[in-house]
XYZ file of C-alpha atoms in Angstrom:
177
model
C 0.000 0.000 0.000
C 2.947 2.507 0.805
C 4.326 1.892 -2.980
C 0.739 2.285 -4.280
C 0.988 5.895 -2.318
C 4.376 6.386 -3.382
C 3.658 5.888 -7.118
C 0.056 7.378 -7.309
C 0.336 10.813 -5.481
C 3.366 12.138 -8.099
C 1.032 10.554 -11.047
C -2.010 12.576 -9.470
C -0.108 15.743 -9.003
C 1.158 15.369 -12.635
C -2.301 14.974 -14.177
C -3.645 17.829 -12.341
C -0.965 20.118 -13.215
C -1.909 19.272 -16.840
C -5.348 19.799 -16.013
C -4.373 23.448 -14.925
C -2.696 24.399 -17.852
C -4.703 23.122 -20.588
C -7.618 25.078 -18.308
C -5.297 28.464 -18.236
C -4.581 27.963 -22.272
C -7.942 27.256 -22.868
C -9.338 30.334 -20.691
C -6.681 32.497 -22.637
C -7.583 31.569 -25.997
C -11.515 32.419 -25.143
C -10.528 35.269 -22.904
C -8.245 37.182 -25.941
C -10.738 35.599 -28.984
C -12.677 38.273 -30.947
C -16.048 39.415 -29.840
C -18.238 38.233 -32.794
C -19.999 40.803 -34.356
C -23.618 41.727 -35.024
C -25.983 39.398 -37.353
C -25.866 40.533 -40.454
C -29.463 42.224 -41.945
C -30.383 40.061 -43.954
C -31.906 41.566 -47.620
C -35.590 41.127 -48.869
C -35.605 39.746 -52.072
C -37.990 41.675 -54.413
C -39.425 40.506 -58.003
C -38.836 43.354 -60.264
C -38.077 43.693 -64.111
C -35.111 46.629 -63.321
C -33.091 47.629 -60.577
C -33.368 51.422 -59.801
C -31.262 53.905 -58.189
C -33.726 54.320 -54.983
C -33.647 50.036 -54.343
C -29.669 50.210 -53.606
C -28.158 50.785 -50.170
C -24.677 52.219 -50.282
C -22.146 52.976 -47.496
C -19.830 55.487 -48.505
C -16.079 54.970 -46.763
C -13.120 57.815 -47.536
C -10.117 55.263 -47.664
C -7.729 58.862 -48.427
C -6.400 61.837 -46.661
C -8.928 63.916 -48.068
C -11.125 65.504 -45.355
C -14.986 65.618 -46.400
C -14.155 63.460 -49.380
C -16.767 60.643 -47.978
C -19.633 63.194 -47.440
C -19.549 65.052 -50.761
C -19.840 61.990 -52.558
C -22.806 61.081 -50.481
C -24.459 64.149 -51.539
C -23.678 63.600 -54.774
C -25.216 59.804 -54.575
C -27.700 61.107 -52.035
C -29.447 63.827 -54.831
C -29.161 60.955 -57.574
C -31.346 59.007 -55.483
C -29.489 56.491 -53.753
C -29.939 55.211 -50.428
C -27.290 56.145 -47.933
C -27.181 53.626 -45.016
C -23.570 54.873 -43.720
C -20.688 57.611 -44.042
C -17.391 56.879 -42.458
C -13.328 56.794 -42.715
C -11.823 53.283 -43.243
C -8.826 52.173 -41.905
C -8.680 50.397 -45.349
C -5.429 52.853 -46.547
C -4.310 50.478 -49.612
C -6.573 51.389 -52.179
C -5.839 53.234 -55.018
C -8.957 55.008 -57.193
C -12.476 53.961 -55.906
C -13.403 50.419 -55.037
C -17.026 48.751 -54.562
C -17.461 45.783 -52.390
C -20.696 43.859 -52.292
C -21.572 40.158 -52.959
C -21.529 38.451 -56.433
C -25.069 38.088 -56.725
C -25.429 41.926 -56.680
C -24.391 42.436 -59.752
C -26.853 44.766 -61.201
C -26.252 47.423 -57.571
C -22.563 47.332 -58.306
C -23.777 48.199 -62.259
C -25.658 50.719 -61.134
C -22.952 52.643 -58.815
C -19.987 51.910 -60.789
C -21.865 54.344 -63.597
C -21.361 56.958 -60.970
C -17.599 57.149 -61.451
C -14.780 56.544 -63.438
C -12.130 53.398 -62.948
C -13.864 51.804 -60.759
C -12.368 48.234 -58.868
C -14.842 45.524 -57.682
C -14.070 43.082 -54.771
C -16.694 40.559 -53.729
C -17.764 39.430 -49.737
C -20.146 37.136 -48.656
C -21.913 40.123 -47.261
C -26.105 38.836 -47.230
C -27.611 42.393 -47.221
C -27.859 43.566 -50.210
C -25.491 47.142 -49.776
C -22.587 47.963 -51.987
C -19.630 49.663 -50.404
C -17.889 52.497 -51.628
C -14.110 52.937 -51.268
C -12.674 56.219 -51.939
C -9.522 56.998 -52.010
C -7.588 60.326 -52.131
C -6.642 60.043 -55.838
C -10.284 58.516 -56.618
C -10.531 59.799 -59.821
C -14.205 61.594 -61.105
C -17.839 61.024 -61.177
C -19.025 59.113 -64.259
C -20.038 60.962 -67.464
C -23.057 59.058 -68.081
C -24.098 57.809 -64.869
C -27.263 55.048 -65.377
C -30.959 55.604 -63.375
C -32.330 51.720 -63.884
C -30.514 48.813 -65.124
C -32.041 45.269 -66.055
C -31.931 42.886 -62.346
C -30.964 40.181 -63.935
C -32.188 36.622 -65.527
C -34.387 36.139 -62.170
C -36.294 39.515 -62.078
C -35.627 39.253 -58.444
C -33.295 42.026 -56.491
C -32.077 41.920 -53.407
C -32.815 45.273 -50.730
C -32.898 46.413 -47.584
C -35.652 46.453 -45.083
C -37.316 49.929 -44.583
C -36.383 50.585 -41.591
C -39.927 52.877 -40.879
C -41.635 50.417 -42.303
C -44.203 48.865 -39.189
C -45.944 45.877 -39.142
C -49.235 45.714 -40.032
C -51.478 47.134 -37.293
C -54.040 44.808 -35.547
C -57.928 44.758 -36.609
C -59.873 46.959 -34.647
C -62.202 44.523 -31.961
C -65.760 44.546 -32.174
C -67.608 46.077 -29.556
């Protein structure tokens, strides 16, 4: 019994020792992880036979040096009838010109804004809401010459847009008395 105790209480200490670390590496890996961020807002898909300027949500993102660049081409987007869901600065420096980022299948929104400038790069994202990003960079170039109001949505006639945010649901019958 005294060489069981011998033997065992080392073996014990060992194994809980390991126990403590793998808990402290696992509680640091969780502890320093990223905070996941928010659901995306998902789109509602619309049947429609052309995409127009007013159905596409754009956030607008100076990428450049150049103070107010972000907000005058939101105005500019803003009076051709585009909706404006955001206005910011990026920490996204590499750019050069003006780049759009949305998903693949919004191929007619990215159409649609790309008329609004000249050189224009296109990244895709698995983004699910429907908004095309605009990059703009200090040397970004000029606004398009023949900028486009409605372009076809595609072989499905369905288009993908945001949820009105003032939209409410649909109020209750009124009771009987």
């Amino acid at each position: 019994m005294r060489i069981f105790r011998l033997i065992a209480t080392p073996l014990l200490l060992l194994g809980l020792v390991g126990l403590l670390i793998w808990g402290a590496f696992w509680g640091w890996q969780n502890l320093t992880a990223p905070l996941p961020g928010p659901e995306p807002t998902p789109c509602v898909t619309v049947t429609n036979n052309g995409l127009n300027v007013k159905d596409v949500s754009v956030r607008v993102y100076n990428a450049g040096f150049a103070s107010g660049l972000a907000n005058r081409v939101k105005t500019r987007l803003e009076d051709a009838g585009f909706r404006i869901v955001k206005v910011d600065n990026t920490d996204d420096r590499v750019i050069k010109g003006v780049l759009l980022r949305a998903n693949e299948k919004s191929q007619p929104a990215i159409q649609l804004v790309s008329s609004y400038f000249t050189d224009v790069d296109v990244e895709y994202d698995d983004r699910v809401d429907g908004t095309v990003d605009v990059l703009l960079a200090s040397d970004w170039g000029d606004f398009g010459t023949e900028p486009l109001s409605t372009v076809s949505s595609g072989d499905e006639g369905v288009i993908c847009v945001l949820p009105d945010p003032s939209a409410s649901p649909a109020s209750p019958l009124p009771t009987q008395p």
